Amino acid sequence: MPVLAALVYLFLYAPLLVLVVFSFNSGRLASSWEGFTLGWYAQALADERMQASLRNSLTVAVATTVISTAIGTAAAMGLRRAGGNRSGWAGFLVLPIFVPEVVLGASLVLLFAAVGLRLGTATVILAHVGFSISYATVVVRARAMSLDPGLEEAAMDLGASPLRAFFAVTLPALAPGILAASLLVFALSIDDYVVTSFVAGVGATTLPVHIYSMVKSGVSPAINAVSTLLLLSTSLLLFAAWALEQGARIRMALAPAALGFAILAAPFAASRPAGSADRVLNVYIWSNYIAPETIRKFERRHNARVNLDLYDTNEAMLAKVQSGNVDYDILCPSSYPIQVLIAQGLLRPLDHSALPHLANVDPAFLDRSYDRGNRYSAPYFWGTAGIAYRRSRVGAVDSWAAMWDPRHKGRILMLDDARETFGAALLRMGASLNTTDPALLARAQQMLLLQKPLVRAYNSSNYEDVLLSGDVWLAQGWNGQFARAIEQDADLEYVIPKEGASLFLDSLVIPAGAPHPELAHAFIDFTLEAEIAAEICATMRYSTPNAAALRLLPAALRANPAIFPPPDVLARAVLLEDVGDAVVLYDRLWTEVKSR
Ligand code: N2P
């Protein structure tokens, strides 16, 4: 029996244990232990984005706690008066506890859009209050039920007004319940991800949302350190809440609760005050597309704070922008969604007089058909989507056929992107990756369904890490991240298959409703400066369209075929174009592939 119990506990706690242990591992990979370090904690605590998200989390959690506990207490008292458990109202109150979080998140977004509320800190607080009132009510009510109503009556018999009786008698008796409810609500709010990810607009990124976006861009084990701290503090708060509910004295619960708060507050106290920047810029860009140091340079130069929000597909970005209630100043679409955004009137014409460094761009990347005269867009990066593979495992690869080779079953990764996966299938069939022909697309879908049993993962964010870790041997992906991976592992290679590959050209644009268009222009021009564009290219390893930057790059980078393929290879790459209404078809067919 004890063995069984131990196994159950192991099952429950093993993942957390691994997390905690590896937060002290000096190596980058979770696959091997390379020595003890506190370095990731230092790095995590010094990270300004982490601090900013923690600040947001604390603001939200404190506001949520105050509001929810007050409402919960009032509700608990009301329920007590209404006749305890016999009242049907109590059932209604706890219902939200059982509503799936995704449903709650999605419906709140609809509601906020319907009443014209912009997504931001306020909407996060409203959402958190929404899901935590029930918990607060349940906890306070448990305490209220055990209260002797005679006490309150006795106080009033002795001449106290109802209000005085409440504050002098009822409230002190309820205090442990109220405190337990506060701690519970605080902990729920601090670590909520699902609902928050729906309703947090730009600039209201909370700690869990930030942690998730760190995972997506696959940066560093600092994630483990932050997660360990979050785990520790919420455990302490929940333990204190539980102790209070079990009837512990308030004094006893104080120590764990205080420690829990202190763990969260320490990095907060060390952080730079939020008010130090006069101006704000909301940037929504691909993950792995700009380095934090580059952002910091811009912030310093303009005394501004940049809120960074990341996406991994054009479609995700389009959906968010088209929903209409997010305040972005900068987007980074590929060429084909730019056509869509322009057609829908969602972009603001650029003021070229504020973009003197546009002259640095190689004319070959300007005045393209998707935006004549670059009225709306300034080129940022270009590149290809090819295959990177582990040579020692699969030999030399030169064709998309390798991605359909049953010998590589379970070792293949494809992008999680309709245009790119269909693009690969269409190229393999010898068709155009810009086709709108339903018959061809249906055949491409059949190919992708055929391939699916071989595919280990569809991933558009940190696919290069999956390849590096050895989990897969072949990965479809965008070249820049592969170029970085190849530098870390000489066994990896990047190829543009003989059937061809997709070419992308991504540009910075300003949405029509951008709240800070002036600073947005300053940001675009900043990225066009020769030194900055060179730095962006050198750190991210995607290909720069900036001729002046190209001259500043180290020769080795310029000669790197994964970043700047030789002309004969590049000739095989085809620019992804807008497929018009067929986009709906692509989307439906791709969803079917993934869900079947
Ligand atoms: C960045 C992906 C490259 C963008 N994570 C392809 N358009």
PDB file of C-alpha atoms in Angstrom, residues 100-359:
ATOM      1  CA  PRO A 100     -14.640  25.504 -19.138  1.00  0.00           C
ATOM      2  CA  GLU A 101     -12.067  28.280 -19.176  1.00  0.00           C
ATOM      3  CA  VAL A 102     -11.795  28.383 -22.963  1.00  0.00           C
ATOM      4  CA  VAL A 103     -15.526  28.931 -23.193  1.00  0.00           C
ATOM      5  CA  LEU A 104     -15.358  31.684 -20.617  1.00  0.00           C
ATOM      6  CA  GLY A 105     -12.393  33.331 -22.394  1.00  0.00           C
ATOM      7  CA  ALA A 106     -13.970  33.208 -25.827  1.00  0.00           C
ATOM      8  CA  SER A 107     -17.328  34.490 -24.612  1.00  0.00           C
ATOM      9  CA  LEU A 108     -15.727  37.356 -22.714  1.00  0.00           C
ATOM     10  CA  VAL A 109     -13.882  38.481 -25.846  1.00  0.00           C
ATOM     11  CA  LEU A 110     -17.218  38.565 -27.658  1.00  0.00           C
ATOM     12  CA  LEU A 111     -18.857  40.467 -24.835  1.00  0.00           C
ATOM     13  CA  PHE A 112     -16.059  43.045 -24.609  1.00  0.00           C
ATOM     14  CA  ALA A 113     -16.128  43.553 -28.385  1.00  0.00           C
ATOM     15  CA  ALA A 114     -19.922  43.934 -28.295  1.00  0.00           C
ATOM     16  CA  VAL A 115     -19.815  46.682 -25.663  1.00  0.00           C
ATOM     17  CA  GLY A 116     -16.800  48.326 -27.296  1.00  0.00           C
ATOM     18  CA  LEU A 117     -14.367  47.707 -24.455  1.00  0.00           C
ATOM     19  CA  ARG A 118     -10.706  47.652 -25.564  1.00  0.00           C
ATOM     20  CA  LEU A 119      -8.677  44.716 -24.325  1.00  0.00           C
ATOM     21  CA  GLY A 120      -6.256  45.711 -21.592  1.00  0.00           C
ATOM     22  CA  THR A 121      -5.675  45.560 -17.854  1.00  0.00           C
ATOM     23  CA  ALA A 122      -9.288  46.459 -17.089  1.00  0.00           C
ATOM     24  CA  THR A 123     -10.704  43.604 -19.145  1.00  0.00           C
ATOM     25  CA  VAL A 124      -8.312  41.166 -17.470  1.00  0.00           C
ATOM     26  CA  ILE A 125      -9.483  42.332 -14.044  1.00  0.00           C
ATOM     27  CA  LEU A 126     -13.139  42.050 -15.077  1.00  0.00           C
ATOM     28  CA  ALA A 127     -12.547  38.529 -16.348  1.00  0.00           C
ATOM     29  CA  HIS A 128     -10.683  37.461 -13.221  1.00  0.00           C
ATOM     30  CA  VAL A 129     -13.385  38.910 -10.989  1.00  0.00           C
ATOM     31  CA  GLY A 130     -15.874  36.997 -13.095  1.00  0.00           C
ATOM     32  CA  PHE A 131     -14.313  33.611 -12.489  1.00  0.00           C
ATOM     33  CA  SER A 132     -13.217  34.125  -8.894  1.00  0.00           C
ATOM     34  CA  ILE A 133     -16.381  35.510  -7.257  1.00  0.00           C
ATOM     35  CA  SER A 134     -17.767  31.989  -7.043  1.00  0.00           C
ATOM     36  CA  TYR A 135     -14.723  30.693  -5.211  1.00  0.00           C
ATOM     37  CA  ALA A 136     -14.759  33.617  -2.793  1.00  0.00           C
ATOM     38  CA  THR A 137     -18.450  33.116  -2.111  1.00  0.00           C
ATOM     39  CA  VAL A 138     -18.088  29.408  -1.464  1.00  0.00           C
ATOM     40  CA  VAL A 139     -15.247  29.906   0.996  1.00  0.00           C
ATOM     41  CA  VAL A 140     -16.825  32.796   2.930  1.00  0.00           C
ATOM     42  CA  ARG A 141     -20.185  31.036   2.959  1.00  0.00           C
ATOM     43  CA  ALA A 142     -18.711  27.963   4.619  1.00  0.00           C
ATOM     44  CA  ARG A 143     -17.609  30.188   7.451  1.00  0.00           C
ATOM     45  CA  ALA A 144     -20.844  32.201   7.513  1.00  0.00           C
ATOM     46  CA  MET A 145     -22.909  29.037   7.853  1.00  0.00           C
ATOM     47  CA  SER A 146     -21.116  28.061  11.024  1.00  0.00           C
ATOM     48  CA  LEU A 147     -21.804  31.461  12.533  1.00  0.00           C
ATOM     49  CA  ASP A 148     -24.317  31.662  15.328  1.00  0.00           C
ATOM     50  CA  PRO A 149     -26.997  34.179  14.201  1.00  0.00           C
ATOM     51  CA  GLY A 150     -27.777  34.678  17.877  1.00  0.00           C
ATOM     52  CA  LEU A 151     -24.561  36.682  18.322  1.00  0.00           C
ATOM     53  CA  GLU A 152     -25.593  39.362  15.858  1.00  0.00           C
ATOM     54  CA  GLU A 153     -29.064  39.533  17.394  1.00  0.00           C
ATOM     55  CA  ALA A 154     -27.605  39.818  20.866  1.00  0.00           C
ATOM     56  CA  ALA A 155     -25.465  42.741  19.736  1.00  0.00           C
ATOM     57  CA  MET A 156     -28.514  44.472  18.317  1.00  0.00           C
ATOM     58  CA  ASP A 157     -30.515  43.722  21.488  1.00  0.00           C
ATOM     59  CA  LEU A 158     -27.739  45.473  23.340  1.00  0.00           C
ATOM     60  CA  GLY A 159     -28.343  48.544  21.222  1.00  0.00           C
ATOM     61  CA  ALA A 160     -25.965  48.192  18.269  1.00  0.00           C
ATOM     62  CA  SER A 161     -27.236  49.328  14.881  1.00  0.00           C
ATOM     63  CA  PRO A 162     -27.306  46.600  12.211  1.00  0.00           C
ATOM     64  CA  LEU A 163     -24.238  48.174  10.594  1.00  0.00           C
ATOM     65  CA  ARG A 164     -22.380  48.338  13.895  1.00  0.00           C
ATOM     66  CA  ALA A 165     -23.336  44.755  14.691  1.00  0.00           C
ATOM     67  CA  PHE A 166     -21.974  43.671  11.311  1.00  0.00           C
ATOM     68  CA  PHE A 167     -18.628  45.416  11.761  1.00  0.00           C
ATOM     69  CA  ALA A 168     -18.178  44.684  15.472  1.00  0.00           C
ATOM     70  CA  VAL A 169     -19.451  41.101  15.598  1.00  0.00           C
ATOM     71  CA  THR A 170     -20.081  39.421  12.251  1.00  0.00           C
ATOM     72  CA  LEU A 171     -17.030  40.687  10.341  1.00  0.00           C
ATOM     73  CA  PRO A 172     -14.439  39.658  12.970  1.00  0.00           C
ATOM     74  CA  ALA A 173     -16.068  36.243  13.176  1.00  0.00           C
ATOM     75  CA  LEU A 174     -15.959  35.951   9.394  1.00  0.00           C
ATOM     76  CA  ALA A 175     -12.368  37.210   9.149  1.00  0.00           C
ATOM     77  CA  PRO A 176     -10.610  33.846   8.760  1.00  0.00           C
ATOM     78  CA  GLY A 177     -13.031  32.925   5.967  1.00  0.00           C
ATOM     79  CA  ILE A 178     -12.572  36.260   4.236  1.00  0.00           C
ATOM     80  CA  LEU A 179      -8.821  35.984   4.508  1.00  0.00           C
ATOM     81  CA  ALA A 180      -8.858  32.435   3.170  1.00  0.00           C
ATOM     82  CA  ALA A 181     -11.025  33.615   0.270  1.00  0.00           C
ATOM     83  CA  SER A 182      -8.634  36.493  -0.488  1.00  0.00           C
ATOM     84  CA  LEU A 183      -5.624  34.218  -0.569  1.00  0.00           C
ATOM     85  CA  LEU A 184      -7.406  31.742  -2.788  1.00  0.00           C
ATOM     86  CA  VAL A 185      -8.593  34.435  -5.214  1.00  0.00           C
ATOM     87  CA  PHE A 186      -5.147  35.999  -5.290  1.00  0.00           C
ATOM     88  CA  ALA A 187      -3.533  32.677  -6.129  1.00  0.00           C
ATOM     89  CA  LEU A 188      -6.163  31.900  -8.783  1.00  0.00           C
ATOM     90  CA  SER A 189      -5.659  35.263 -10.412  1.00  0.00           C
ATOM     91  CA  ILE A 190      -1.856  35.219 -10.292  1.00  0.00           C
ATOM     92  CA  ASP A 191      -1.590  31.947 -12.180  1.00  0.00           C
ATOM     93  CA  ASP A 192      -4.482  32.061 -14.602  1.00  0.00           C
ATOM     94  CA  TYR A 193      -3.421  31.522 -18.184  1.00  0.00           C
ATOM     95  CA  VAL A 194      -6.367  30.435 -20.311  1.00  0.00           C
ATOM     96  CA  VAL A 195      -8.893  33.199 -19.683  1.00  0.00           C
ATOM     97  CA  THR A 196      -6.179  35.847 -19.498  1.00  0.00           C
ATOM     98  CA  SER A 197      -4.693  34.866 -22.837  1.00  0.00           C
ATOM     99  CA  PHE A 198      -8.043  35.671 -24.439  1.00  0.00           C
ATOM    100  CA  VAL A 199      -8.724  39.000 -22.804  1.00  0.00           C
ATOM    101  CA  ALA A 200      -5.270  40.505 -22.270  1.00  0.00           C
ATOM    102  CA  GLY A 201      -4.758  43.086 -24.938  1.00  0.00           C
ATOM    103  CA  VAL A 202      -1.375  44.453 -25.715  1.00  0.00           C
ATOM    104  CA  GLY A 203       0.530  45.771 -22.723  1.00  0.00           C
ATOM    105  CA  ALA A 204      -1.495  43.754 -20.225  1.00  0.00           C
ATOM    106  CA  THR A 205       0.633  40.619 -20.496  1.00  0.00           C
ATOM    107  CA  THR A 206       0.587  38.788 -17.184  1.00  0.00           C
ATOM    108  CA  LEU A 207       3.297  36.506 -15.840  1.00  0.00           C
ATOM    109  CA  PRO A 208       1.738  33.210 -17.003  1.00  0.00           C
ATOM    110  CA  VAL A 209       1.075  34.666 -20.459  1.00  0.00           C
ATOM    111  CA  HIS A 210       4.674  35.855 -20.564  1.00  0.00           C
ATOM    112  CA  ILE A 211       5.972  32.470 -19.490  1.00  0.00           C
ATOM    113  CA  TYR A 212       4.005  30.850 -22.274  1.00  0.00           C
ATOM    114  CA  SER A 213       5.355  33.260 -24.855  1.00  0.00           C
ATOM    115  CA  MET A 214       8.876  32.541 -23.542  1.00  0.00           C
ATOM    116  CA  VAL A 215       8.232  28.861 -24.104  1.00  0.00           C
ATOM    117  CA  LYS A 216       7.076  29.620 -27.624  1.00  0.00           C
ATOM    118  CA  SER A 217      10.217  31.519 -28.509  1.00  0.00           C
ATOM    119  CA  GLY A 218      12.208  28.848 -26.740  1.00  0.00           C
ATOM    120  CA  VAL A 219      14.625  31.202 -25.088  1.00  0.00           C
ATOM    121  CA  SER A 220      16.182  29.797 -21.955  1.00  0.00           C
ATOM    122  CA  PRO A 221      15.848  27.779 -18.749  1.00  0.00           C
ATOM    123  CA  ALA A 222      15.063  31.093 -17.064  1.00  0.00           C
ATOM    124  CA  ILE A 223      11.489  29.908 -17.679  1.00  0.00           C
ATOM    125  CA  ASN A 224      12.063  27.081 -15.194  1.00  0.00           C
ATOM    126  CA  ALA A 225      13.313  29.552 -12.619  1.00  0.00           C
ATOM    127  CA  VAL A 226      10.309  31.868 -13.011  1.00  0.00           C
ATOM    128  CA  SER A 227       7.930  28.923 -12.949  1.00  0.00           C
ATOM    129  CA  THR A 228       9.521  27.558  -9.796  1.00  0.00           C
ATOM    130  CA  LEU A 229       9.067  30.907  -8.048  1.00  0.00           C
ATOM    131  CA  LEU A 230       5.460  31.114  -9.181  1.00  0.00           C
ATOM    132  CA  LEU A 231       4.851  27.560  -8.004  1.00  0.00           C
ATOM    133  CA  LEU A 232       6.403  28.235  -4.632  1.00  0.00           C
ATOM    134  CA  SER A 233       4.476  31.422  -3.949  1.00  0.00           C
ATOM    135  CA  THR A 234       1.077  30.090  -5.036  1.00  0.00           C
ATOM    136  CA  SER A 235       1.629  26.909  -2.996  1.00  0.00           C
ATOM    137  CA  LEU A 236       2.336  28.980   0.089  1.00  0.00           C
ATOM    138  CA  LEU A 237      -0.714  31.182  -0.447  1.00  0.00           C
ATOM    139  CA  LEU A 238      -2.963  28.206  -1.046  1.00  0.00           C
ATOM    140  CA  PHE A 239      -1.541  26.432   1.975  1.00  0.00           C
ATOM    141  CA  ALA A 240      -2.336  29.466   4.128  1.00  0.00           C
ATOM    142  CA  ALA A 241      -5.856  29.606   2.700  1.00  0.00           C
ATOM    143  CA  TRP A 242      -6.336  25.906   3.371  1.00  0.00           C
ATOM    144  CA  ALA A 243      -5.022  26.228   6.932  1.00  0.00           C
ATOM    145  CA  LEU A 244      -7.494  29.034   7.622  1.00  0.00           C
ATOM    146  CA  GLU A 245     -10.349  26.977   6.260  1.00  0.00           C
ATOM    147  CA  GLN A 246      -9.301  24.149   8.555  1.00  0.00           C
ATOM    148  CA  GLY A 247      -9.743  26.525  11.472  1.00  0.00           C
ATOM    149  CA  ALA A 248      -6.138  27.544  12.007  1.00  0.00           C
ATOM    150  CA  ARG A 249      -5.575  30.820  13.822  1.00  0.00           C
ATOM    151  CA  ILE A 250      -4.976  33.811  11.546  1.00  0.00           C
ATOM    152  CA  ARG A 251      -1.598  34.225  13.201  1.00  0.00           C
ATOM    153  CA  MET A 252      -0.556  30.732  12.102  1.00  0.00           C
ATOM    154  CA  ALA A 253      -1.453  31.343   8.468  1.00  0.00           C
ATOM    155  CA  LEU A 254       0.308  34.668   8.396  1.00  0.00           C
ATOM    156  CA  ALA A 255       3.852  33.329   7.985  1.00  0.00           C
ATOM    157  CA  PRO A 256       3.294  31.181   4.881  1.00  0.00           C
ATOM    158  CA  ALA A 257       1.091  33.857   3.329  1.00  0.00           C
ATOM    159  CA  ALA A 258       3.670  36.565   3.944  1.00  0.00           C
ATOM    160  CA  LEU A 259       6.423  34.398   2.492  1.00  0.00           C
ATOM    161  CA  GLY A 260       4.277  33.689  -0.565  1.00  0.00           C
ATOM    162  CA  PHE A 261       3.742  37.397  -1.147  1.00  0.00           C
ATOM    163  CA  ALA A 262       7.397  38.192  -0.497  1.00  0.00           C
ATOM    164  CA  ILE A 263       8.554  35.804  -3.219  1.00  0.00           C
ATOM    165  CA  LEU A 264       6.390  37.637  -5.716  1.00  0.00           C
ATOM    166  CA  ALA A 265       7.168  41.084  -4.414  1.00  0.00           C
ATOM    167  CA  ALA A 266      10.968  40.769  -4.352  1.00  0.00           C
ATOM    168  CA  PRO A 267      11.614  41.046  -8.090  1.00  0.00           C
ATOM    169  CA  PHE A 268       8.833  43.608  -8.219  1.00  0.00           C
ATOM    170  CA  ALA A 269      10.654  45.822  -5.727  1.00  0.00           C
ATOM    171  CA  ALA A 270      13.893  45.403  -7.641  1.00  0.00           C
ATOM    172  CA  SER A 271      12.282  46.396 -10.922  1.00  0.00           C
ATOM    173  CA  ARG A 272      12.389  49.725 -12.600  1.00  0.00           C
ATOM    174  CA  PRO A 273       9.308  51.876 -11.926  1.00  0.00           C
ATOM    175  CA  ALA A 274       6.629  51.648 -14.573  1.00  0.00           C
ATOM    176  CA  GLY A 275       6.414  55.373 -15.021  1.00  0.00           C
ATOM    177  CA  SER A 276       9.948  55.847 -16.302  1.00  0.00           C
ATOM    178  CA  ALA A 277       8.879  55.863 -19.924  1.00  0.00           C
ATOM    179  CA  ASP A 278       6.784  58.700 -21.313  1.00  0.00           C
ATOM    180  CA  ARG A 279       5.715  56.940 -24.436  1.00  0.00           C
ATOM    181  CA  VAL A 280       4.426  53.540 -25.345  1.00  0.00           C
ATOM    182  CA  LEU A 281       4.648  51.516 -28.534  1.00  0.00           C
ATOM    183  CA  ASN A 282       2.672  48.318 -29.067  1.00  0.00           C
ATOM    184  CA  VAL A 283       4.509  45.963 -31.381  1.00  0.00           C
ATOM    185  CA  TYR A 284       2.952  42.744 -32.685  1.00  0.00           C
ATOM    186  CA  ILE A 285       5.571  40.733 -34.500  1.00  0.00           C
ATOM    187  CA  TRP A 286       6.685  37.171 -35.358  1.00  0.00           C
ATOM    188  CA  SER A 287       8.435  35.301 -32.581  1.00  0.00           C
ATOM    189  CA  ASN A 288      12.221  35.128 -33.053  1.00  0.00           C
ATOM    190  CA  TYR A 289      12.157  38.274 -35.149  1.00  0.00           C
ATOM    191  CA  ILE A 290      13.757  40.906 -32.941  1.00  0.00           C
ATOM    192  CA  ALA A 291      16.209  40.668 -30.062  1.00  0.00           C
ATOM    193  CA  PRO A 292      15.394  42.167 -26.650  1.00  0.00           C
ATOM    194  CA  GLU A 293      18.616  44.212 -26.807  1.00  0.00           C
ATOM    195  CA  THR A 294      17.471  45.858 -30.022  1.00  0.00           C
ATOM    196  CA  ILE A 295      14.158  46.762 -28.438  1.00  0.00           C
ATOM    197  CA  ARG A 296      15.986  48.161 -25.441  1.00  0.00           C
ATOM    198  CA  LYS A 297      18.104  50.367 -27.707  1.00  0.00           C
ATOM    199  CA  PHE A 298      14.964  51.860 -29.218  1.00  0.00           C
ATOM    200  CA  GLU A 299      13.396  52.339 -25.779  1.00  0.00           C
ATOM    201  CA  ARG A 300      16.426  54.210 -24.529  1.00  0.00           C
ATOM    202  CA  ARG A 301      16.722  56.410 -27.560  1.00  0.00           C
ATOM    203  CA  HIS A 302      13.074  57.442 -27.495  1.00  0.00           C
ATOM    204  CA  ASN A 303      12.448  57.201 -23.779  1.00  0.00           C
ATOM    205  CA  ALA A 304       9.665  54.835 -24.622  1.00  0.00           C
ATOM    206  CA  ARG A 305       8.374  51.502 -23.488  1.00  0.00           C
ATOM    207  CA  VAL A 306       7.744  48.836 -26.088  1.00  0.00           C
ATOM    208  CA  ASN A 307       5.061  46.251 -25.435  1.00  0.00           C
ATOM    209  CA  LEU A 308       5.937  43.202 -27.444  1.00  0.00           C
ATOM    210  CA  ASP A 309       3.343  40.657 -28.469  1.00  0.00           C
ATOM    211  CA  LEU A 310       4.308  37.659 -30.604  1.00  0.00           C
ATOM    212  CA  TYR A 311       2.634  35.472 -33.230  1.00  0.00           C
ATOM    213  CA  ASP A 312       3.660  32.465 -35.282  1.00  0.00           C
ATOM    214  CA  THR A 313       1.373  32.626 -38.283  1.00  0.00           C
ATOM    215  CA  ASN A 314       0.026  35.362 -40.498  1.00  0.00           C
ATOM    216  CA  GLU A 315      -3.446  33.964 -39.944  1.00  0.00           C
ATOM    217  CA  ALA A 316      -3.243  34.354 -36.145  1.00  0.00           C
ATOM    218  CA  MET A 317      -2.102  37.952 -36.600  1.00  0.00           C
ATOM    219  CA  LEU A 318      -4.844  38.707 -39.149  1.00  0.00           C
ATOM    220  CA  ALA A 319      -7.544  37.241 -36.916  1.00  0.00           C
ATOM    221  CA  LYS A 320      -6.493  39.370 -33.985  1.00  0.00           C
ATOM    222  CA  VAL A 321      -6.190  42.570 -36.017  1.00  0.00           C
ATOM    223  CA  GLN A 322      -9.497  41.962 -37.789  1.00  0.00           C
ATOM    224  CA  SER A 323     -11.276  41.452 -34.451  1.00  0.00           C
ATOM    225  CA  GLY A 324     -10.835  45.199 -34.076  1.00  0.00           C
ATOM    226  CA  ASN A 325     -10.318  45.693 -30.367  1.00  0.00           C
ATOM    227  CA  VAL A 326      -6.556  45.567 -29.958  1.00  0.00           C
ATOM    228  CA  ASP A 327      -4.341  48.627 -30.026  1.00  0.00           C
ATOM    229  CA  TYR A 328      -1.257  47.716 -32.030  1.00  0.00           C
ATOM    230  CA  ASP A 329       1.079  50.307 -33.502  1.00  0.00           C
ATOM    231  CA  ILE A 330       3.270  47.964 -35.535  1.00  0.00           C
ATOM    232  CA  LEU A 331       2.608  44.675 -37.312  1.00  0.00           C
ATOM    233  CA  CYS A 332       4.940  42.527 -39.370  1.00  0.00           C
ATOM    234  CA  PRO A 333       2.873  40.710 -42.013  1.00  0.00           C
ATOM    235  CA  SER A 334       4.215  38.753 -44.969  1.00  0.00           C
ATOM    236  CA  SER A 335       3.487  40.102 -48.409  1.00  0.00           C
ATOM    237  CA  TYR A 336       0.244  38.203 -48.997  1.00  0.00           C
ATOM    238  CA  PRO A 337      -1.574  39.328 -45.813  1.00  0.00           C
ATOM    239  CA  ILE A 338      -0.500  42.893 -46.578  1.00  0.00           C
ATOM    240  CA  GLN A 339      -2.730  42.716 -49.654  1.00  0.00           C
ATOM    241  CA  VAL A 340      -5.580  41.557 -47.431  1.00  0.00           C
ATOM    242  CA  LEU A 341      -5.022  44.270 -44.826  1.00  0.00           C
ATOM    243  CA  ILE A 342      -4.834  47.002 -47.470  1.00  0.00           C
ATOM    244  CA  ALA A 343      -7.997  45.764 -49.173  1.00  0.00           C
ATOM    245  CA  GLN A 344      -9.855  45.840 -45.868  1.00  0.00           C
ATOM    246  CA  GLY A 345      -8.682  49.360 -45.100  1.00  0.00           C
ATOM    247  CA  LEU A 346      -6.884  48.199 -41.989  1.00  0.00           C
ATOM    248  CA  LEU A 347      -3.530  49.911 -42.658  1.00  0.00           C
ATOM    249  CA  ARG A 348      -2.438  53.481 -42.281  1.00  0.00           C
ATOM    250  CA  PRO A 349      -0.500  55.026 -45.184  1.00  0.00           C
ATOM    251  CA  LEU A 350       3.137  55.599 -44.263  1.00  0.00           C
ATOM    252  CA  ASP A 351       4.551  59.082 -44.110  1.00  0.00           C
ATOM    253  CA  HIS A 352       7.716  58.646 -46.176  1.00  0.00           C
ATOM    254  CA  SER A 353       9.140  61.940 -44.938  1.00  0.00           C
ATOM    255  CA  ALA A 354       9.447  60.278 -41.520  1.00  0.00           C
ATOM    256  CA  LEU A 355      11.292  57.300 -43.009  1.00  0.00           C
ATOM    257  CA  PRO A 356      14.565  58.673 -44.423  1.00  0.00           C
ATOM    258  CA  HIS A 357      16.285  55.310 -44.011  1.00  0.00           C
ATOM    259  CA  LEU A 358      13.866  53.585 -46.379  1.00  0.00           C
ATOM    260  CA  ALA A 359      16.514  54.563 -48.930  1.00  0.00           C
TER     261      ALA A 359
END
